mmCIF file of C-alpha atoms in Angstrom:
data_model
loop_
_atom_site.group_PDB
_atom_site.id
_atom_site.type_symbol
_atom_site.label_atom_id
_atom_site.label_comp_id
_atom_site.label_asym_id
_atom_site.label_seq_id
_atom_site.Cartn_x
_atom_site.Cartn_y
_atom_site.Cartn_z
ATOM 1 C CA MET A 1 0.000 0.000 0.000
ATOM 2 C CA LYS A 2 0.952 3.658 -0.327
ATOM 3 C CA PHE A 3 1.014 5.493 3.003
ATOM 4 C CA LEU A 4 0.581 9.279 3.302
ATOM 5 C CA LYS A 5 0.781 11.172 6.597
ATOM 6 C CA ALA A 6 -0.701 14.599 7.340
ATOM 7 C CA HIS A 7 0.524 16.711 10.266
ATOM 8 C CA THR A 8 -1.808 19.704 9.896
ATOM 9 C CA PRO A 9 -5.384 20.270 8.682
ATOM 10 C CA ASP A 10 -4.121 22.130 5.610
ATOM 11 C CA GLU A 11 -1.791 19.266 4.730
ATOM 12 C CA ALA A 12 -4.632 16.761 5.146
ATOM 13 C CA VAL A 13 -6.872 18.778 2.809
ATOM 14 C CA ARG A 14 -4.091 19.107 0.245
ATOM 15 C CA LEU A 15 -3.160 15.412 0.281
ATOM 16 C CA PHE A 16 -6.775 14.238 0.131
ATOM 17 C CA GLY A 17 -7.457 16.660 -2.722
ATOM 18 C CA GLN A 18 -4.518 15.155 -4.616
ATOM 19 C CA HIS A 19 -5.537 11.576 -3.759
ATOM 20 C CA PRO A 20 -9.357 11.453 -3.416
ATOM 21 C CA GLU A 21 -9.218 7.656 -3.638
ATOM 22 C CA ALA A 22 -7.200 7.483 -0.400
ATOM 23 C CA ILE A 23 -8.670 5.876 2.726
ATOM 24 C CA PRO A 24 -8.495 8.254 5.724
ATOM 25 C CA LEU A 25 -6.987 6.670 8.841
ATOM 26 C CA ALA A 26 -7.723 7.871 12.386
ATOM 27 C CA GLY A 27 -7.538 5.333 15.223
ATOM 28 C CA ALA A 28 -7.100 2.369 12.817
ATOM 29 C CA THR A 29 -9.350 0.030 14.836
ATOM 30 C CA ASP A 30 -11.244 -0.994 11.676
ATOM 31 C CA ALA A 31 -8.338 -0.530 9.284
ATOM 32 C CA MET A 32 -6.204 -3.107 11.088
ATOM 33 C CA VAL A 33 -8.917 -5.734 10.582
ATOM 34 C CA ALA A 34 -9.127 -4.908 6.876
ATOM 35 C CA TRP A 35 -5.328 -4.927 6.611
ATOM 36 C CA ASN A 36 -5.037 -8.357 8.195
ATOM 37 C CA VAL A 37 -7.382 -9.912 5.621
ATOM 38 C CA GLY A 38 -5.751 -8.152 2.666
ATOM 39 C CA ARG A 39 -8.478 -5.642 1.820
ATOM 40 C CA LEU A 40 -6.003 -2.747 1.897
ATOM 41 C CA ASN A 41 -3.555 -4.281 -0.563
ATOM 42 C CA GLY A 42 -2.750 -1.747 -3.261
ATOM 43 C CA LYS A 43 -4.691 1.033 -1.519
ATOM 44 C CA ILE A 44 -3.581 4.553 -0.591
ATOM 45 C CA ILE A 45 -3.861 5.330 3.129
ATOM 46 C CA LEU A 46 -4.059 8.904 4.445
ATOM 47 C CA ASP A 47 -2.977 8.920 8.099
ATOM 48 C CA LEU A 48 -4.613 11.765 10.057
ATOM 49 C CA SER A 49 -3.511 10.659 13.522
ATOM 50 C CA ALA A 50 -0.804 13.359 13.906
ATOM 51 C CA ILE A 51 -3.170 16.343 13.499
ATOM 52 C CA ASP A 52 -3.163 17.848 17.000
ATOM 53 C CA GLU A 53 -5.753 20.520 16.112
ATOM 54 C CA TRP A 54 -8.382 17.783 15.748
ATOM 55 C CA LYS A 55 -7.643 16.229 19.155
ATOM 56 C CA THR A 56 -9.161 18.968 21.333
ATOM 57 C CA ILE A 57 -12.500 19.463 23.092
ATOM 58 C CA GLN A 58 -13.613 23.103 23.038
ATOM 59 C CA ILE A 59 -16.118 24.424 25.571
ATOM 60 C CA LEU A 60 -18.094 27.118 23.748
ATOM 61 C CA ARG A 61 -20.840 29.402 25.012
ATOM 62 C CA ASN A 62 -23.783 27.410 23.634
ATOM 63 C CA SER A 63 -22.186 24.145 22.585
ATOM 64 C CA LEU A 64 -19.303 21.721 22.921
ATOM 65 C CA LYS A 65 -17.011 21.090 19.970
ATOM 66 C CA ILE A 66 -15.257 17.716 19.906
ATOM 67 C CA GLY A 67 -12.373 17.273 17.498
ATOM 68 C CA SER A 68 -12.724 14.340 15.137
ATOM 69 C CA LEU A 69 -9.593 12.646 16.527
ATOM 70 C CA VAL A 70 -10.763 12.702 20.152
ATOM 71 C CA THR A 71 -10.939 9.107 21.382
ATOM 72 C CA HIS A 72 -13.880 7.360 23.006
ATOM 73 C CA ALA A 73 -11.837 7.054 26.213
ATOM 74 C CA GLU A 74 -11.271 10.819 26.296
ATOM 75 C CA ILE A 75 -14.967 11.470 25.669
ATOM 76 C CA GLN A 76 -16.145 9.279 28.518
ATOM 77 C CA ARG A 77 -13.705 10.917 30.964
ATOM 78 C CA HIS A 78 -14.390 14.549 30.055
ATOM 79 C CA PRO A 79 -16.211 16.298 32.948
ATOM 80 C CA VAL A 80 -18.415 18.544 30.773
ATOM 81 C CA ILE A 81 -19.466 15.650 28.541
ATOM 82 C CA ARG A 82 -20.251 13.528 31.600
ATOM 83 C CA LYS A 83 -22.397 16.340 33.034
ATOM 84 C CA LYS A 84 -24.052 17.840 29.950
ATOM 85 C CA PHE A 85 -24.027 14.925 27.488
ATOM 86 C CA SER A 86 -24.087 11.845 29.690
ATOM 87 C CA LEU A 87 -25.629 9.670 26.956
ATOM 88 C CA LEU A 88 -22.564 10.199 24.774
ATOM 89 C CA ALA A 89 -20.250 9.385 27.687
ATOM 90 C CA GLN A 90 -22.204 6.185 28.379
ATOM 91 C CA ALA A 91 -22.148 5.145 24.734
ATOM 92 C CA SER A 92 -18.402 5.777 24.471
ATOM 93 C CA SER A 93 -17.808 3.569 27.503
ATOM 94 C CA GLN A 94 -19.534 0.619 25.790
ATOM 95 C CA ILE A 95 -17.726 0.657 22.461
ATOM 96 C CA GLY A 96 -15.671 -2.502 21.957
ATOM 97 C CA SER A 97 -12.883 -3.096 24.447
ATOM 98 C CA THR A 98 -10.722 -0.751 26.505
ATOM 99 C CA GLN A 99 -8.078 -0.991 23.782
ATOM 100 C CA VAL A 100 -10.587 0.070 21.116
ATOM 101 C CA GLN A 101 -11.839 2.949 23.277
ATOM 102 C CA ASN A 102 -8.269 4.190 23.708
ATOM 103 C CA ARG A 103 -7.622 4.147 19.944
ATOM 104 C CA GLY A 104 -10.976 4.650 18.248
ATOM 105 C CA THR A 105 -12.080 8.226 17.478
ATOM 106 C CA ILE A 106 -15.459 9.892 17.219
ATOM 107 C CA GLY A 107 -14.716 11.119 13.686
ATOM 108 C CA GLY A 108 -13.574 7.708 12.515
ATOM 109 C CA ASN A 109 -16.679 6.131 14.055
ATOM 110 C CA ILE A 110 -18.940 8.510 12.118
ATOM 111 C CA ALA A 111 -17.042 8.149 8.836
ATOM 112 C CA ASN A 112 -17.260 4.358 9.161
ATOM 113 C CA ALA A 113 -21.067 4.735 9.075
ATOM 114 C CA SER A 114 -21.980 1.424 10.672
ATOM 115 C CA PRO A 115 -25.714 1.080 11.423
ATOM 116 C CA ALA A 116 -24.652 -0.227 14.859
ATOM 117 C CA GLY A 117 -22.537 2.776 15.879
ATOM 118 C CA ASP A 118 -23.093 3.098 19.631
ATOM 119 C CA THR A 119 -22.519 6.856 19.744
ATOM 120 C CA PHE A 120 -24.966 7.533 16.930
ATOM 121 C CA PRO A 121 -28.307 7.510 18.826
ATOM 122 C CA PRO A 122 -26.953 9.932 21.476
ATOM 123 C CA LEU A 123 -25.560 12.240 18.788
ATOM 124 C CA ALA A 124 -28.910 12.047 16.963
ATOM 125 C CA VAL A 125 -30.993 13.072 19.996
ATOM 126 C CA TYR A 126 -28.518 15.808 20.910
ATOM 127 C CA ASN A 127 -28.952 17.283 17.393
ATOM 128 C CA ALA A 128 -25.216 17.185 16.744
ATOM 129 C CA LEU A 129 -23.598 19.051 13.865
ATOM 130 C CA ILE A 130 -20.690 17.735 11.799
ATOM 131 C CA HIS A 131 -17.973 20.146 10.671
ATOM 132 C CA THR A 132 -16.043 19.105 7.577
ATOM 133 C CA VAL A 133 -13.167 20.490 5.521
ATOM 134 C CA SER A 134 -12.055 19.931 1.940
ATOM 135 C CA PHE A 135 -10.476 21.827 -0.942
ATOM 136 C CA ARG A 136 -13.982 23.211 -1.575
ATOM 137 C CA GLY A 137 -13.947 24.846 1.872
ATOM 138 C CA PRO A 138 -15.637 24.118 5.215
ATOM 139 C CA ARG A 139 -19.154 22.698 5.536
ATOM 140 C CA VAL A 140 -21.564 22.006 8.409
ATOM 141 C CA LEU A 141 -24.061 19.127 8.215
ATOM 142 C CA ALA A 142 -26.807 17.968 10.545
ATOM 143 C CA PHE A 143 -25.653 14.688 12.045
ATOM 144 C CA LEU A 144 -28.431 12.578 10.519
ATOM 145 C CA ASP A 145 -27.723 14.055 7.074
ATOM 146 C CA VAL A 146 -24.242 12.486 7.043
ATOM 147 C CA PHE A 147 -25.468 8.939 6.449
ATOM 148 C CA ALA A 148 -26.669 7.533 3.133
ATOM 149 C CA TRP A 149 -26.721 3.744 3.685
ATOM 150 C CA VAL A 150 -24.823 0.953 5.411
ATOM 151 C CA LYS A 151 -21.162 2.054 5.503
ATOM 152 C CA LYS A 152 -22.013 4.903 3.103
ATOM 153 C CA THR A 153 -21.958 8.642 3.839
ATOM 154 C CA ARG A 154 -22.958 11.769 1.972
ATOM 155 C CA LEU A 155 -19.525 13.295 2.432
ATOM 156 C CA HIS A 156 -18.085 14.681 -0.782
ATOM 157 C CA PRO A 157 -14.956 13.144 -2.320
ATOM 158 C CA SER A 158 -11.901 14.546 -0.513
ATOM 159 C CA GLU A 159 -14.046 15.775 2.422
ATOM 160 C CA LEU A 160 -12.808 15.090 5.968
ATOM 161 C CA ILE A 161 -14.599 15.325 9.311
ATOM 162 C CA GLU A 162 -12.980 18.061 11.387
ATOM 163 C CA ALA A 163 -15.204 18.162 14.487
ATOM 164 C CA VAL A 164 -18.547 17.284 16.063
ATOM 165 C CA GLU A 165 -20.462 20.157 17.659
ATOM 166 C CA ILE A 166 -23.235 19.485 20.168
ATOM 167 C CA PRO A 167 -25.537 22.265 21.425
ATOM 168 C CA TYR A 168 -26.283 22.239 25.149
ATOM 169 C CA PRO A 169 -29.836 20.941 25.756
ATOM 170 C CA SER A 170 -31.995 23.785 27.038
ATOM 171 C CA PRO A 171 -33.864 23.403 29.227
ATOM 172 C CA VAL A 172 -32.443 20.292 30.865
ATOM 173 C CA PRO A 173 -34.554 17.244 29.892
ATOM 174 C CA LYS A 174 -36.762 15.686 32.553
ATOM 175 C CA ARG A 175 -35.421 12.230 31.729
ATOM 176 C CA TRP A 176 -32.825 10.624 29.493
ATOM 177 C CA MET A 177 -31.770 7.113 28.555
ATOM 178 C CA PHE A 178 -29.048 5.182 26.773
ATOM 179 C CA ARG A 179 -29.413 1.439 26.311
ATOM 180 C CA LYS A 180 -27.385 -1.078 24.322
ATOM 181 C CA VAL A 181 -28.826 -4.559 23.760
ATOM 182 C CA GLY A 182 -26.645 -7.486 22.714
ATOM 183 C CA THR A 183 -25.912 -11.119 23.418
ATOM 184 C CA ARG A 184 -23.560 -10.303 26.316
ATOM 185 C CA SER A 185 -22.515 -7.312 28.425
ATOM 186 C CA ALA A 186 -19.075 -6.558 26.935
ATOM 187 C CA MET A 187 -17.360 -6.298 23.534
ATOM 188 C CA ILE A 188 -20.527 -6.733 21.490
ATOM 189 C CA ILE A 189 -21.967 -5.294 18.291
ATOM 190 C CA SER A 190 -25.432 -4.028 19.164
ATOM 191 C CA LYS A 191 -28.596 -5.839 18.195
ATOM 192 C CA THR A 192 -30.377 -2.624 19.130
ATOM 193 C CA VAL A 193 -28.991 0.590 20.631
ATOM 194 C CA ALA A 194 -31.219 3.435 21.808
ATOM 195 C CA ALA A 195 -31.053 6.935 23.238
ATOM 196 C CA GLY A 196 -33.861 9.178 24.420
ATOM 197 C CA LEU A 197 -34.485 12.658 25.802
ATOM 198 C CA LEU A 198 -37.826 13.795 27.186
ATOM 199 C CA TRP A 199 -39.041 17.273 28.139
ATOM 200 C CA MET A 200 -42.350 17.739 30.009
ATOM 201 C CA ASN A 201 -44.684 20.695 30.459
ATOM 202 C CA LYS A 202 -45.980 21.825 33.849
ATOM 203 C CA ASP A 203 -49.393 20.328 33.058
ATOM 204 C CA ALA A 204 -47.793 16.843 32.700
ATOM 205 C CA THR A 205 -48.043 16.814 28.909
ATOM 206 C CA VAL A 206 -45.070 16.104 26.683
ATOM 207 C CA ASN A 207 -43.211 19.203 25.578
ATOM 208 C CA LYS A 208 -40.759 17.341 23.373
ATOM 209 C CA LEU A 209 -39.476 13.806 22.803
ATOM 210 C CA ARG A 210 -36.339 12.807 20.970
ATOM 211 C CA PHE A 211 -35.717 9.095 20.566
ATOM 212 C CA ALA A 212 -33.192 7.432 18.263
ATOM 213 C CA LEU A 213 -32.299 3.851 17.432
ATOM 214 C CA GLY A 214 -29.321 2.121 15.866
ATOM 215 C CA SER A 215 -28.966 -1.387 14.397
ATOM 216 C CA VAL A 216 -32.601 -1.365 13.250
ATOM 217 C CA ALA A 217 -32.186 0.219 9.811
ATOM 218 C CA PRO A 218 -29.424 0.914 7.273
ATOM 219 C CA THR A 219 -28.637 4.123 9.194
ATOM 220 C CA VAL A 220 -29.368 5.522 12.657
ATOM 221 C CA LYS A 221 -33.006 6.659 12.910
ATOM 222 C CA ARG A 222 -34.923 9.248 14.909
ATOM 223 C CA LEU A 223 -38.511 8.196 15.653
ATOM 224 C CA LYS A 224 -40.013 11.290 14.052
ATOM 225 C CA THR A 225 -43.537 9.854 13.788
ATOM 226 C CA ALA A 226 -43.683 8.765 17.432
ATOM 227 C CA GLU A 227 -42.015 12.001 18.567
ATOM 228 C CA ALA A 228 -44.661 14.098 16.804
ATOM 229 C CA PHE A 229 -47.513 11.914 18.061
ATOM 230 C CA VAL A 230 -46.741 12.251 21.785
ATOM 231 C CA ALA A 231 -46.037 16.013 21.678
ATOM 232 C CA GLY A 232 -48.666 17.864 23.737
ATOM 233 C CA LYS A 233 -50.200 14.667 25.107
ATOM 234 C CA ARG A 234 -50.215 13.076 28.526
ATOM 235 C CA LEU A 235 -48.340 9.791 28.560
ATOM 236 C CA THR A 236 -51.319 7.576 29.273
ATOM 237 C CA PRO A 237 -51.003 3.816 28.645
ATOM 238 C CA ASP A 238 -52.961 4.193 25.388
ATOM 239 C CA VAL A 239 -50.708 7.017 24.144
ATOM 240 C CA VAL A 240 -47.553 5.070 25.006
ATOM 241 C CA GLU A 241 -48.800 1.908 23.291
ATOM 242 C CA HIS A 242 -49.799 3.804 20.164
ATOM 243 C CA ALA A 243 -46.372 5.469 20.040
ATOM 244 C CA CYS A 244 -44.780 2.008 20.217
ATOM 245 C CA ARG A 245 -46.995 0.664 17.424
ATOM 246 C CA ILE A 246 -46.213 3.496 15.000
ATOM 247 C CA MET A 247 -42.490 3.057 15.601
ATOM 248 C CA ALA A 248 -42.498 0.723 12.611
ATOM 249 C CA ASP A 249 -43.182 3.774 10.389
ATOM 250 C CA ASP A 250 -39.706 5.100 11.197
ATOM 251 C CA ILE A 251 -37.478 2.016 11.271
ATOM 252 C CA SER A 252 -36.839 -0.989 9.057
ATOM 253 C CA PRO A 253 -35.479 -3.796 11.247
ATOM 254 C CA ILE A 254 -33.395 -6.375 9.438
ATOM 255 C CA ASP A 255 -32.560 -10.052 9.795
ATOM 256 C CA ASP A 256 -28.827 -10.673 10.046
ATOM 257 C CA ILE A 257 -26.301 -12.913 11.779
ATOM 258 C CA ARG A 258 -26.814 -11.122 15.111
ATOM 259 C CA SER A 259 -30.605 -11.053 15.342
ATOM 260 C CA THR A 260 -33.972 -11.058 13.573
ATOM 261 C CA ALA A 261 -36.118 -8.159 12.430
ATOM 262 C CA GLU A 262 -38.972 -9.326 14.675
ATOM 263 C CA TYR A 263 -36.723 -9.372 17.759
ATOM 264 C CA ARG A 264 -35.262 -5.960 16.978
ATOM 265 C CA LEU A 265 -38.699 -4.381 16.566
ATOM 266 C CA GLN A 266 -40.005 -5.907 19.790
ATOM 267 C CA VAL A 267 -36.933 -4.867 21.786
ATOM 268 C CA SER A 268 -37.096 -1.358 20.332
ATOM 269 C CA GLN A 269 -40.750 -1.073 21.307
ATOM 270 C CA ASN A 270 -39.914 -2.295 24.810
ATOM 271 C CA LEU A 271 -37.175 0.328 25.132
ATOM 272 C CA LEU A 272 -39.477 3.164 24.072
ATOM 273 C CA ARG A 273 -42.268 1.855 26.307
ATOM 274 C CA SER A 274 -40.014 1.692 29.373
ATOM 275 C CA PHE A 275 -38.653 5.171 28.659
ATOM 276 C CA LEU A 276 -42.085 6.794 28.366
ATOM 277 C CA LYS A 277 -43.723 5.055 31.326
ATOM 278 C CA PHE A 278 -43.567 6.883 34.667
#
């Protein structure tokens, strides 16, 4: 293989512009697997791991900006993330093994575009923004707009993820949840992974619900239909059950080696039901 190494953002943009067929490398947790089975033979690799500017977490007035090369271990330890974005800290603590958490990066995780990305439901309910750079200039995308299909993104050729920006939830949600479901409690690829935020009005009606699921469709999904249905309503048993039934309008569970579509739908409904019940 041909190996290129960038030390600054400008150098990364220049090299990727010259070699748009190159495979960007961050923490290399997925690349090492592909390398071992020969899938990188003859490829061009663009190593981004030396770009210090993309390894910082910036505390801004209305948001937090996480560099694309920040690792999952750094995310789960950061005090502001633990306090303001606890779902993301929880998700980062359940990705793979300790070794993977110490190497894997949030930008690499997003660019990999796996339907089972554990950080994706939290980022979806937090309405994260993705900052990118390329020879065309900078761009900002809504998090859910990044994904096109399984392992496919809508990033332009030669476009690199620079940072993830997350606005502070305001007001603070009344309740929140992160849940990963798999065949065991460690080092698993999710059968279903969920995150939820719920805001309530003073009259006990729903002000706003955000609920997202991974591993149940080709890309991470927000339950837009269920979210809209419960808004302004009291969470009676009938309302909760109807919200669970119409979940199928927003997701397309699949059969694969890890689970069945029927199981995924039922588990997803159970997760939403338990989150909405008081």
